[in-house]
Coordinates of C-alpha atoms and ligand atoms in Angstrom, one line a residue:
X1 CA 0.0 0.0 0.0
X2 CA 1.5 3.5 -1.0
X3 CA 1.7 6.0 2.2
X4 CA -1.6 7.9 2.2
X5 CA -0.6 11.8 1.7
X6 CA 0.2 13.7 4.9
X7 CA -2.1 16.8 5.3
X8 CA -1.2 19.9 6.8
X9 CA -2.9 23.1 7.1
X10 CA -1.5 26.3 7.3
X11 CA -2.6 29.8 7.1
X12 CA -3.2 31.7 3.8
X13 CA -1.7 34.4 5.1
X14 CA 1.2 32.9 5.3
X15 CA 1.5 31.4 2.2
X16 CA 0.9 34.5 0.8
X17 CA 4.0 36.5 2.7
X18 CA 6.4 33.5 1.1
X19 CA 5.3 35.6 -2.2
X20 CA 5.0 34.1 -5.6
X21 CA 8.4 32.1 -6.2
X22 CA 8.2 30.3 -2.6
X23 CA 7.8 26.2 -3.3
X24 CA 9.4 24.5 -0.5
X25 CA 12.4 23.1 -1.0
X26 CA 12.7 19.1 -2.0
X27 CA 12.6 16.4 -3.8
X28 CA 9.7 15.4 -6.6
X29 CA 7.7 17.6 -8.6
X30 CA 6.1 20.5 -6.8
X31 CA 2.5 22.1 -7.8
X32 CA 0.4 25.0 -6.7
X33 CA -3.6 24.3 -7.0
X34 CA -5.7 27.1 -6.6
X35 CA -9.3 26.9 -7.0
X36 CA -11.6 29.1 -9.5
X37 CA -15.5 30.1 -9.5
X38 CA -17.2 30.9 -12.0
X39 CA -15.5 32.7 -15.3
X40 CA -12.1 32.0 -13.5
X41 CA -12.8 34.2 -10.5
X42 CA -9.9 34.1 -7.9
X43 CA -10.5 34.8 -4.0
X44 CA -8.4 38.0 -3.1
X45 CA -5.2 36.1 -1.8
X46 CA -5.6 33.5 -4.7
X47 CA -5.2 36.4 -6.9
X48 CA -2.2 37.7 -4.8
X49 CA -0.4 35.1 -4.9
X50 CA -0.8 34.1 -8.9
X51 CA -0.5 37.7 -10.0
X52 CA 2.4 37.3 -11.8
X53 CA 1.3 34.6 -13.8
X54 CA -2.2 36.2 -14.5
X55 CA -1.7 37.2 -18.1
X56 CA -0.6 33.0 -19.0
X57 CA -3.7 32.1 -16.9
X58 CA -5.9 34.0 -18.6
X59 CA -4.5 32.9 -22.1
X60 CA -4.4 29.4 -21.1
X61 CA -8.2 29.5 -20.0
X62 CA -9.0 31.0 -22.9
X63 CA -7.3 27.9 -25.3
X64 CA -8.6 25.2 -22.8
X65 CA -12.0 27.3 -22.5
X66 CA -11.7 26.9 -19.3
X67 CA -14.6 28.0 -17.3
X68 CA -14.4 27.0 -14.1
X69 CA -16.7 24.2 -14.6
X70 CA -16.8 22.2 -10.7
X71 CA -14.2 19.4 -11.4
X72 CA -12.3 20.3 -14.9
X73 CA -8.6 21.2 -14.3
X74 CA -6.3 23.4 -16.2
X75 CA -2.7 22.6 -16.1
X76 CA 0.1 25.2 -16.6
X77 CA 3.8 24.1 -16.3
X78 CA 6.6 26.0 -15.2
X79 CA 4.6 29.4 -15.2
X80 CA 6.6 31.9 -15.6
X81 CA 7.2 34.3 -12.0
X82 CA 5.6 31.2 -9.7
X83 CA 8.0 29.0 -8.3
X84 CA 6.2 25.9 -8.8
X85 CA 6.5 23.5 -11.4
X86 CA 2.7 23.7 -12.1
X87 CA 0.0 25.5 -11.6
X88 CA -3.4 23.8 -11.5
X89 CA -6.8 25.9 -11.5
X90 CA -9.4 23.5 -10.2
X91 CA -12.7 24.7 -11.4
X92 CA -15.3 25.1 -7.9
X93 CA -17.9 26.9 -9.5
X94 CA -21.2 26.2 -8.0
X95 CA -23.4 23.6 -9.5
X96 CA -26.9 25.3 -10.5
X97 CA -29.5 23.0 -9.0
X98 CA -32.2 22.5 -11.7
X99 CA -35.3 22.1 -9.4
X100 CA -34.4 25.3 -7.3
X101 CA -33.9 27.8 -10.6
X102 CA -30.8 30.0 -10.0
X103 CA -30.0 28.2 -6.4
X104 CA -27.1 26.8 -6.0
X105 CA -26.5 23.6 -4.7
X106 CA -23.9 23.3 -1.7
X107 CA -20.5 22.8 -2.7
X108 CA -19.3 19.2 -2.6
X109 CA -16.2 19.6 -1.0
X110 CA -15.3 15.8 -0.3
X111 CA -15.8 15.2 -4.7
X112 CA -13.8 18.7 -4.7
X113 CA -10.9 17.0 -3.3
X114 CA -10.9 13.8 -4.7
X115 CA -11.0 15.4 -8.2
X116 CA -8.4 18.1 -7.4
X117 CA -6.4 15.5 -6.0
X118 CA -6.9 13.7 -9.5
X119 CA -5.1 16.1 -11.4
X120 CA -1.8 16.0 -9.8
X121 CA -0.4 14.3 -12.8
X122 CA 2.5 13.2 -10.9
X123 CA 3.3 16.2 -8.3
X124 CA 4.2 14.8 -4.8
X125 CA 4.6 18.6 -3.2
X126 CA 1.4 20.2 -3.2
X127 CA -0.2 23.4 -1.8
X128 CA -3.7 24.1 -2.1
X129 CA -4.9 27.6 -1.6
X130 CA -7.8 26.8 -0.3
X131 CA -10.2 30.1 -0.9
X132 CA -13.5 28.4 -2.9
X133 CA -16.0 30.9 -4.0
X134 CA -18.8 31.9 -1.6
X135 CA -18.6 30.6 2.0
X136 CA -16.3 28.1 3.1
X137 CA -15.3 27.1 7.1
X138 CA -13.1 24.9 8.3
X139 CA -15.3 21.8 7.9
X140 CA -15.4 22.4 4.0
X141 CA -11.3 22.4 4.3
X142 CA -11.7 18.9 6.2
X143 CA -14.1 17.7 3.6
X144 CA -11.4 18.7 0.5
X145 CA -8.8 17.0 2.6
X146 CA -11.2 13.7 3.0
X147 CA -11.9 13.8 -0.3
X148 CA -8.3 13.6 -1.6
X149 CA -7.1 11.2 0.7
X150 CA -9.8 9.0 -0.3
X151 CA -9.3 9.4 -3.7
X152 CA -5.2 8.9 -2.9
X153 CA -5.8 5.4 -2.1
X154 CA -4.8 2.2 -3.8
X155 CA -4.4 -1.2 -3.4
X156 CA -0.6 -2.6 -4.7
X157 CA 0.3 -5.3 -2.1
X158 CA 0.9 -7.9 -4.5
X159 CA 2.8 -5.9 -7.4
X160 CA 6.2 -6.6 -7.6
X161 CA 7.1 -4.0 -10.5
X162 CA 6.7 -0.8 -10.0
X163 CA 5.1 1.1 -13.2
X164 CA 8.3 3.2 -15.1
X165 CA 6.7 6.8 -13.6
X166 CA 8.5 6.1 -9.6
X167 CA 7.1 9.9 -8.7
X168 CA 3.8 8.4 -8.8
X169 CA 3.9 6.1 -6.2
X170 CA 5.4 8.4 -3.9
X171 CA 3.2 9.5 -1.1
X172 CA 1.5 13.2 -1.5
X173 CA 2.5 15.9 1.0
X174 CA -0.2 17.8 0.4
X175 CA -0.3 21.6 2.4
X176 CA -3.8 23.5 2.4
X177 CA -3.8 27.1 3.5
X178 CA -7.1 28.2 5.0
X179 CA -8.0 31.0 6.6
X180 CA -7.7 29.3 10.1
X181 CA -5.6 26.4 10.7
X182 CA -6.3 25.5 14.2
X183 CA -10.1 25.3 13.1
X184 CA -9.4 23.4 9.8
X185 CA -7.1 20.6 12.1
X186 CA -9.6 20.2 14.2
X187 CA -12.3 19.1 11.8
X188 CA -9.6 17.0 10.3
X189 CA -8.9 14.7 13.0
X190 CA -12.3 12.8 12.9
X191 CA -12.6 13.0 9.0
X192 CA -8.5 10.8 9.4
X193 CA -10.5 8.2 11.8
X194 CA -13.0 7.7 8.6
X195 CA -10.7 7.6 6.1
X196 CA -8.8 4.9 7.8
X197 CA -12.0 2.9 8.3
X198 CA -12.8 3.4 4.8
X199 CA -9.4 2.3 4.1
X200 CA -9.5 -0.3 6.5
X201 CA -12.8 -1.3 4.7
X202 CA -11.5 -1.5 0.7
X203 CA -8.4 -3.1 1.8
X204 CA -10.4 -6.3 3.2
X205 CA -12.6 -6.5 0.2
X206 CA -9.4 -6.2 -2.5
X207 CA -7.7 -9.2 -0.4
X208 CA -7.6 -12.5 -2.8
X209 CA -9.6 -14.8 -0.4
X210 CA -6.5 -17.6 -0.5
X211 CA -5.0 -14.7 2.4
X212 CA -8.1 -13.3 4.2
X213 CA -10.4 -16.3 5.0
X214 CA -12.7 -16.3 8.0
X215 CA -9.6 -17.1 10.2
X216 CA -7.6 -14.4 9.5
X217 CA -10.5 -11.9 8.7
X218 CA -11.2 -12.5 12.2
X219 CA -7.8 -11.8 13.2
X220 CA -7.8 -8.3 11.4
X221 CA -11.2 -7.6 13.1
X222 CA -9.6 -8.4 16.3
X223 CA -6.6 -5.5 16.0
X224 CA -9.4 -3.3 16.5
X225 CA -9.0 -3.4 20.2
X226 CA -5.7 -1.0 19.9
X227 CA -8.7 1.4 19.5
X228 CA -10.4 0.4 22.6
X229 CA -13.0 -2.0 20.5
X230 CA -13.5 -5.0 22.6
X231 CA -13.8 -8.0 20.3
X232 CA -14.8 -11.6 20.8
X233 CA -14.6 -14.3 18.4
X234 CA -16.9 -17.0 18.0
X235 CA -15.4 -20.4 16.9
X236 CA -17.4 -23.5 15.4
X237 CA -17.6 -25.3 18.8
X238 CA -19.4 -21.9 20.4
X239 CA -21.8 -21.4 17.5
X240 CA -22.6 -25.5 17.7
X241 CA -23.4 -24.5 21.0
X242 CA -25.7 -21.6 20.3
X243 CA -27.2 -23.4 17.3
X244 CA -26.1 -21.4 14.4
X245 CA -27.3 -24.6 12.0
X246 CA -27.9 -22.1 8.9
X247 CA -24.5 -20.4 9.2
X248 CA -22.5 -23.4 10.1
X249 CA -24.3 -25.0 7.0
X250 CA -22.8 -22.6 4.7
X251 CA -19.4 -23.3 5.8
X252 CA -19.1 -27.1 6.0
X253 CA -17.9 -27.7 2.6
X254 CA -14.7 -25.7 3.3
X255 CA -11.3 -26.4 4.9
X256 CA -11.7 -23.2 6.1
X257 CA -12.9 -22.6 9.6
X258 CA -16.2 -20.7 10.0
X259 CA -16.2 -17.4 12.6
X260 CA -18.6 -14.5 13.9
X261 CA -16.6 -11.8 15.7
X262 CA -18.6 -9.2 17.7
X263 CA -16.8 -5.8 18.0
X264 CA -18.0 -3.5 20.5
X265 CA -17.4 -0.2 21.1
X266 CA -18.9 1.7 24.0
X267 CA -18.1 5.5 23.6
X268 CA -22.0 7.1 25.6
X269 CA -21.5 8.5 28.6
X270 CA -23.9 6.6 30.1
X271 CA -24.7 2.6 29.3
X272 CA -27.8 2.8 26.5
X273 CA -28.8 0.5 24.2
X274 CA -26.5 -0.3 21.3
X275 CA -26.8 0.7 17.9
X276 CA -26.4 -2.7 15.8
X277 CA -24.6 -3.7 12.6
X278 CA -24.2 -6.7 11.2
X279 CA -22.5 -7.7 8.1
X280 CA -22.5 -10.6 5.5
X281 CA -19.1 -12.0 5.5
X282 CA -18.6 -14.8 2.7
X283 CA -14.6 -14.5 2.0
X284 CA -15.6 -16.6 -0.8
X285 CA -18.8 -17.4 -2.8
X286 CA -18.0 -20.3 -5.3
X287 CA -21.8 -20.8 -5.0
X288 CA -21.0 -24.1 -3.1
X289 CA -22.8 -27.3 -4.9
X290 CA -24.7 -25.4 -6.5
X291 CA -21.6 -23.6 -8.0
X292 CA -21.6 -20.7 -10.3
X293 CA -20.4 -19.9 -14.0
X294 CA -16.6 -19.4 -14.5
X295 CA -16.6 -16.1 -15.9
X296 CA -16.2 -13.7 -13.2
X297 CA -16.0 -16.1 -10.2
X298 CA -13.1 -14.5 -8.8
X299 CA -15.5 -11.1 -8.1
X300 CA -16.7 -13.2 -5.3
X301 CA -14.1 -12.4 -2.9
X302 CA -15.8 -9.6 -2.7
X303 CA -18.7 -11.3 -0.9
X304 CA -17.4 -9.9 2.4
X305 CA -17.7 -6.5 1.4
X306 CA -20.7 -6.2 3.9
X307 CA -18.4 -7.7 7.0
X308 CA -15.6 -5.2 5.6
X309 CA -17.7 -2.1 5.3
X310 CA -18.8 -3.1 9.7
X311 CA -15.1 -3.5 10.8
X312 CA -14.2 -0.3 8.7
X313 CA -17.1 1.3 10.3
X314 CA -16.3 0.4 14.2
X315 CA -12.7 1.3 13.2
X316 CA -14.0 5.0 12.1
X317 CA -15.8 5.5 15.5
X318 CA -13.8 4.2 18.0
X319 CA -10.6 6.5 16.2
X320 CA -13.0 9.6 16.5
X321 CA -13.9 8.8 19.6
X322 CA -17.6 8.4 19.0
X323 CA -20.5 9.0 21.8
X324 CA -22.4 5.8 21.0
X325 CA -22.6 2.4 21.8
X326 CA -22.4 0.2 18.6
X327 CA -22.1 -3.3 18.2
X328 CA -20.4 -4.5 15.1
X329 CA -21.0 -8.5 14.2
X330 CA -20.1 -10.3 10.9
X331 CA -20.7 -13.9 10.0
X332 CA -17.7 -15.0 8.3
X333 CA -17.7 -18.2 6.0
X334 CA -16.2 -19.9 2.6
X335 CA -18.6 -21.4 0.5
X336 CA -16.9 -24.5 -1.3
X337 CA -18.5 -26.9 -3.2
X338 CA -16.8 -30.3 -1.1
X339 CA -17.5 -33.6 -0.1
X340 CA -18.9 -32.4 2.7
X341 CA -21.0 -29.8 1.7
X342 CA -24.3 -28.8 2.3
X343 CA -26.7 -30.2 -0.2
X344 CA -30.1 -28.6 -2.1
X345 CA -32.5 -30.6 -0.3
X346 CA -31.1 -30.0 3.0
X347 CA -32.6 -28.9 6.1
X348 CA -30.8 -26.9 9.0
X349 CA -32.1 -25.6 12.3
X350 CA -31.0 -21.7 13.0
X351 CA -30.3 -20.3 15.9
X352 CA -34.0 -18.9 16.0
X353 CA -35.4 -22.1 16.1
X354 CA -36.6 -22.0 12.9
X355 CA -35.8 -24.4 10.2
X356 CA -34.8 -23.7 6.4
X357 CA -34.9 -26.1 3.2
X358 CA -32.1 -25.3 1.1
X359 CA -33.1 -25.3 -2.2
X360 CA -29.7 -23.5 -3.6
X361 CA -26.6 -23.8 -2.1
X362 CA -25.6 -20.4 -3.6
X363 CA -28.2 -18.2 -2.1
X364 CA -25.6 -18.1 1.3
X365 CA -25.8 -15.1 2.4
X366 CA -29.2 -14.7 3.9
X367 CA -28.5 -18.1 5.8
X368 CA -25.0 -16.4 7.6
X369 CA -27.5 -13.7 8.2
X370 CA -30.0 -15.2 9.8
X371 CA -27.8 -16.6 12.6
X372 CA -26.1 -13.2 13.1
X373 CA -29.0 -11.2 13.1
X374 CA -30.6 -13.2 15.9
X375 CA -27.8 -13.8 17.6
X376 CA -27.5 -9.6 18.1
X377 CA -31.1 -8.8 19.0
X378 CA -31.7 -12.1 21.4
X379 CA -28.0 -11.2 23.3
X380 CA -27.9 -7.3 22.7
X381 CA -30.9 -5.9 22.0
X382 CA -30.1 -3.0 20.2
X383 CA -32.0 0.3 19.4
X384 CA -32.0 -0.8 15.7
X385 CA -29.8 -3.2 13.1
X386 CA -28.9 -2.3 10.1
X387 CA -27.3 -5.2 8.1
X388 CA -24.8 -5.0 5.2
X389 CA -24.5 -7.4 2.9
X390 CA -23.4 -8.5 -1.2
X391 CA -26.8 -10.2 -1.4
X392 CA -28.0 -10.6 -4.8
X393 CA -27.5 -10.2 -8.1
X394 CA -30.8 -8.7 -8.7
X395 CA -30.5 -5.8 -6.7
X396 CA -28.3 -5.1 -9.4
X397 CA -30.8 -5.5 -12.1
X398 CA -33.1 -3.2 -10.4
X399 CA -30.5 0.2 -9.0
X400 CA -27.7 -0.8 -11.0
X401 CA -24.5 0.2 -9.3
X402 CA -25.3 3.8 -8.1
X403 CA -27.8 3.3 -5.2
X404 CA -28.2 0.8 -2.6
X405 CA -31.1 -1.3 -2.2
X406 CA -33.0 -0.5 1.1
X407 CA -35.6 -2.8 2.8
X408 CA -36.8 -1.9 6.5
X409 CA -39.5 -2.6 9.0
X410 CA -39.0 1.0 9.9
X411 CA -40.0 4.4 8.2
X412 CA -38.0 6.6 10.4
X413 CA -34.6 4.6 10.3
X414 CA -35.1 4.1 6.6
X415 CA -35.8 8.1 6.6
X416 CA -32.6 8.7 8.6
X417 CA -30.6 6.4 6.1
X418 CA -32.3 7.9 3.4
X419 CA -30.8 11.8 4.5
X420 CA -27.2 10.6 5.4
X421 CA -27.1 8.9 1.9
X422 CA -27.5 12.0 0.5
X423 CA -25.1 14.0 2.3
X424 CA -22.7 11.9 2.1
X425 CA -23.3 10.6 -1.5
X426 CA -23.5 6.8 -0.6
X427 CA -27.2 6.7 -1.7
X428 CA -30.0 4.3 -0.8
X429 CA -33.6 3.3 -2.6
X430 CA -36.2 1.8 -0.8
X431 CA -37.5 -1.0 -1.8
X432 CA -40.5 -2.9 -0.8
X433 CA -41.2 -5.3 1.6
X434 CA -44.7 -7.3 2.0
X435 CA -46.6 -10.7 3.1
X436 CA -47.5 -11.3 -0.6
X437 CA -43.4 -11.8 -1.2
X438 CA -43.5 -13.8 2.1
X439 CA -45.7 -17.0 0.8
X440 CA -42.6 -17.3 -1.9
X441 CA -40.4 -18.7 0.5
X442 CA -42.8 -21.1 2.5
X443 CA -41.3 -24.8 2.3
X444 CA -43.4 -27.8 1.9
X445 CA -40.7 -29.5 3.9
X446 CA -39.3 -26.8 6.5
X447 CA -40.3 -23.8 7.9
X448 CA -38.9 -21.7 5.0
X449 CA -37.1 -22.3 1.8
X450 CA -33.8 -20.2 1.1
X451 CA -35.0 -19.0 -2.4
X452 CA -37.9 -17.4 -3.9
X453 CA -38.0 -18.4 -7.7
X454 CA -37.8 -16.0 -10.5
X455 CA -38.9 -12.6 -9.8
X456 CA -38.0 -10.4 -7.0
X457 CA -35.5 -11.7 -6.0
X458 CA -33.6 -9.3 -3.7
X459 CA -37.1 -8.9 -2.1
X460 CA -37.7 -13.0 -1.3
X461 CA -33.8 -12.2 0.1
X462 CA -34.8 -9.4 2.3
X463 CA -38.3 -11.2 3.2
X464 CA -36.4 -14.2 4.4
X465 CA -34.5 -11.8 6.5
X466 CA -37.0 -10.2 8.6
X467 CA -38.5 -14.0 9.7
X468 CA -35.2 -13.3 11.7
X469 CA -36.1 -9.7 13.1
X470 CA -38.7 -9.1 15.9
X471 CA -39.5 -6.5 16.6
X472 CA -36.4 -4.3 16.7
X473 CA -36.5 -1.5 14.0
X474 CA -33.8 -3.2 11.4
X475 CA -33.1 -2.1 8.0
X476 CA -31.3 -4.6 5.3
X477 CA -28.6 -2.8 2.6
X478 CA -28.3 -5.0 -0.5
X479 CA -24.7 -3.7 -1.6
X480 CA -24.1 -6.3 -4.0
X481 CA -23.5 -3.2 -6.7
X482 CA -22.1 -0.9 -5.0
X483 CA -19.5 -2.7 -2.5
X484 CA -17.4 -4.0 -4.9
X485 CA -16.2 -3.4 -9.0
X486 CA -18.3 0.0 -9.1
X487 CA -17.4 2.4 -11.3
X488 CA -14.5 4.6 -10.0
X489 CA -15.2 8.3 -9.2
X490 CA -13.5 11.2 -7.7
X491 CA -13.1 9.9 -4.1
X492 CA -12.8 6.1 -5.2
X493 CA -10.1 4.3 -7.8
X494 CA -10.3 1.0 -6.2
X495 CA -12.3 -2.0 -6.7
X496 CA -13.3 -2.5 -3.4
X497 CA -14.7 0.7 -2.7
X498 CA -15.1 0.5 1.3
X499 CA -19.1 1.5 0.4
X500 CA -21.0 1.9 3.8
X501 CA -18.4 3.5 6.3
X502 CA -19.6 7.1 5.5
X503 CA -23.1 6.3 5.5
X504 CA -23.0 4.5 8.5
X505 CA -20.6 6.9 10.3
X506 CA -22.4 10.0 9.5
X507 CA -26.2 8.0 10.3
X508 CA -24.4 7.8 13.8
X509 CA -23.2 11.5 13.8
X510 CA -26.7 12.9 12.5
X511 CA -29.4 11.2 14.7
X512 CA -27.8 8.7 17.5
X513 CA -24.8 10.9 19.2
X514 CA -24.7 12.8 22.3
Ligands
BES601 N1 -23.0 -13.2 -3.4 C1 -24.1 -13.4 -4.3 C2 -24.7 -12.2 -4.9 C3 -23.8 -11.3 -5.8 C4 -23.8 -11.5 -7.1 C5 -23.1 -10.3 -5.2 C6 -23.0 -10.8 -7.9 C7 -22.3 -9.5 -6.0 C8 -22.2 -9.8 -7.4 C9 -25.1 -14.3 -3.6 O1 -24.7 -15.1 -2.6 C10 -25.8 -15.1 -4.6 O2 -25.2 -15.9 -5.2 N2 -27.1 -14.8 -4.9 C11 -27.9 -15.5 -5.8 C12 -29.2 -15.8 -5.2 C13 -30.0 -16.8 -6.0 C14 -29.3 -18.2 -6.0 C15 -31.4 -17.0 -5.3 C16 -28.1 -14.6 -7.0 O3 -28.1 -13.4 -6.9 O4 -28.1 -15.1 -8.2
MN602 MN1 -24.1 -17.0 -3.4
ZN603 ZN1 -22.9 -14.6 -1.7

């Protein structure tokens, strides 16, 4: 893993008393990046300190036709009077919000700085003059920082060759001036604790699964107690002893150990309730007997990505010290296809009491689920669960890869999940859930089969969830589009894209802090 970039903030002012030709002395390519509003307006010490290069700007703008336009670059090299080696107007004009004529819509600062941070081309000593048109505090300075060490990251364990450009894998020291630095640091020690847990989070899903299987996922879970999480870990012989029959089903075709770790981290002052979340953690999904096409098998490491996106989460809030008690629990398995193996036609006793007919071996996750969802509200009883979890294909059919699917027993948790989706652009859709759906997962051999046919089929999924939820409010993320392989964006490059943490971390912020 490259070094993520070190931030510091100092004040414009004093960037702008170094005068135009100071860089910072050093090795690597150096760059200035200023930011422009509309028709390449400057902020007053922006302007200050590019003055002698105003006349190339202006020119350059002009060729590019450069407007300003909220993420498009313009790249000068060498200009002539600036020290640097090159100059790069980010365009932060405001984005006109078409169902509020001539409103603007607030400023994306997170996207700001994972796109500024995308035209570096190379520079590894970097100053932003952080002066964005209209009104900008020191959160807005944290959220560009966030944004571009998000965007910064990327996942090269297992590369032996370096790529010919060496500058480029060099870690980013990146400098913002702001207008107060003391404020700015401050609202960028929390926004750290997230990145790492969204770091934390895409590194376990990118892991091949012959390194991080149940075993050793467990193991990484369990370094979160350097951040005060305690963490207990659940081995075959204790879940034979709680009866986890549909989880331990999944797993018995593999060599590989099954586990559930529960993470807890209890920052409230005084000892409420937990908030719950439990994620689907299958470190492979071969599809067991009933075993899936070649052609894109090896996607499904990736079938943690729920488990990942919890641990990543807990990481976050225990690092910024968050007033909540949450639970974090993940059912880990491998599903193999074995002499041992579960079977369709099988039929396992959960934890709940209730007993399942497995009709196909590769609808998995809901079984791990079911275990770990009762397991949380009959020992814990939290104020709600959310679950996370790669569950079906189909949710992908329906949302595509830009909105999670959302299915809940609860209109204001849904509502609440609903808001922090769109502030923190890890957006939800809710989708139904009703008794009609119910009657396609009867059995005419068990209490309930684990698939529902044809049609609907993340809602069967999600059905066969709730018959494992009481009455705690609970809501159920299908990520199975956006956890893993989504298309790559300003704040994300990588293929696991750690999808969850800053929803979950800023549902906890908004509504359950304090
Ligand atoms: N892990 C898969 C779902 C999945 C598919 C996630 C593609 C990400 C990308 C899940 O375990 C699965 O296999 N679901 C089946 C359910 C079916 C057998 C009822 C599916 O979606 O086809
Ligand atoms: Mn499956
Ligand atoms: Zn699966």
């Amino acid at each position: 893993m490259p070094a993520s970039p070190t931030v510091e903030f100092v004040s414009l002012a004093d960037i702008v008393a170094a005068g135009p030709a100071a860089n910072g002395a050093g090795e690597g390519a150096s760059a200035l990046v200023v930011l422009a509003g509309e028709s390449m307006a400057f902020g007053p010490q922006t302007q200050r300190v590019t003055a002698p290069a105003a006349a190339a700007i202006e020119r350059a703008a002009r060729a590019a036709k450069f407007k300003g336009k909220s993420g498009s670059a313009l790249d000068l090299l060498a200009p002539h009077g600036l020290g640097w080696d090159r100059l790069i107007v980010v365009g932060a004009a405001p984005k006109k919000d078409d169902s509020a004529k001539d409103a603007a819509e607030p400023m994306d600062f997170v996207g700001l700085g994972g796109a500024a941070f995308g035209k570096l081309n190379g520079a590894t000593r970097v100053a932003v003059l952080f002066e964005p048109p209209g009104a900008a505090d020191a959160a807005a300075a944290a959220d560009f920082a966030l944004g571009a060490v998000l965007r910064a990251y990327k996942f090269d364990l297992y590369r032996t060759k370096k790529k010919d450009d060496a500058d480029k894998d060099a870690p980013v020291a990146l400098t913002i001036a702001v207008a107060d630095p003391a404020a700015a640091r401050a609202a960028h020690a929390p926004r750290a604790g997230l990145a790492d847990g969204v770091a934390l989070a895409r590194n376990l899903v990118n892991e091949p699964p012959n390194v991080l299987y149940p075993e050793e996922f467990a193991n990484r879970a369990k370094e979160l107690e350097k951040l005060g999480v305690s963490v207990e870990i659940l081995d075959r012989k204790a879940m034979t002893e709680l009866g986890m029959g549909a989880l331990l089903g999944v797993g018995q075709g593999s060599v590989r150990e099954s586990r559930v770790v529960v993470m807890r981290w209890n920052g409230a002052a005084t000892p409420d309730q937990p908030v719950a979340f439990v994620g689907k953690g299958v470190c492979f999904d071969s599809g067991g007997i009933s075993i899936k096409p070649a052609a894109s098998m090896e996607d499904m490491k990736g079938d943690m990505a729920g488990a990942a996106c919890v641990v990543g989460l807990m990481h976050a809030l225990a690092a910024r010290k968050a007033k909540v008690n949450a639970i974090g629990a993940i059912g880990l398995v491998e599903n193999m296809p074995d002499g041992g193996a579960q079977r369709p036609g099988d039929i396992v006793r959960s934890m709940s009491g209730q007993t399942i007919e497995i009709i196909n071996t590769d609808a998995e996750g809901r079984l791990v689920l079911a275990d770990v969802l009762w397991y949380v509200q009959d020992k814990y009883k939290p104020r709600f669960m959310v679950d996370l979890a790669t569950l079906t294909g189909a949710i992908m059919v329906a949302l595509g890869q830009e909105y999670a699917g959302l299915f809940s027993n609860n209109d204001e948790l849904s509502e609440r999940l609903k808001k922090a989706g769109e502030a923190t652009g890890e957006k939800v859709w809710r989708m139904p859930l009703a008794p009609a759906y119910d009657k396609m997962i009867d059995s005419k051999f068990a209490d309930m089969k684990n698939t529902g046919g044809r049609y609907g089929g993340s809602i069967t999924a999600a059905q066969f969830l709730q018959r494992y939820v009481e009455k705690t409010p609970w809501a159920h993320l299908d990520i199975a589009g956006t956890g893993m392989g989504s298309p790559s964006s300003d704040i994300n490059q990588s293929w696991g894209s750690g999808w969850g943490v800053r929803l979950l971390d800023r549902l906890v912020r908004d509504f359950y802090e304090g």
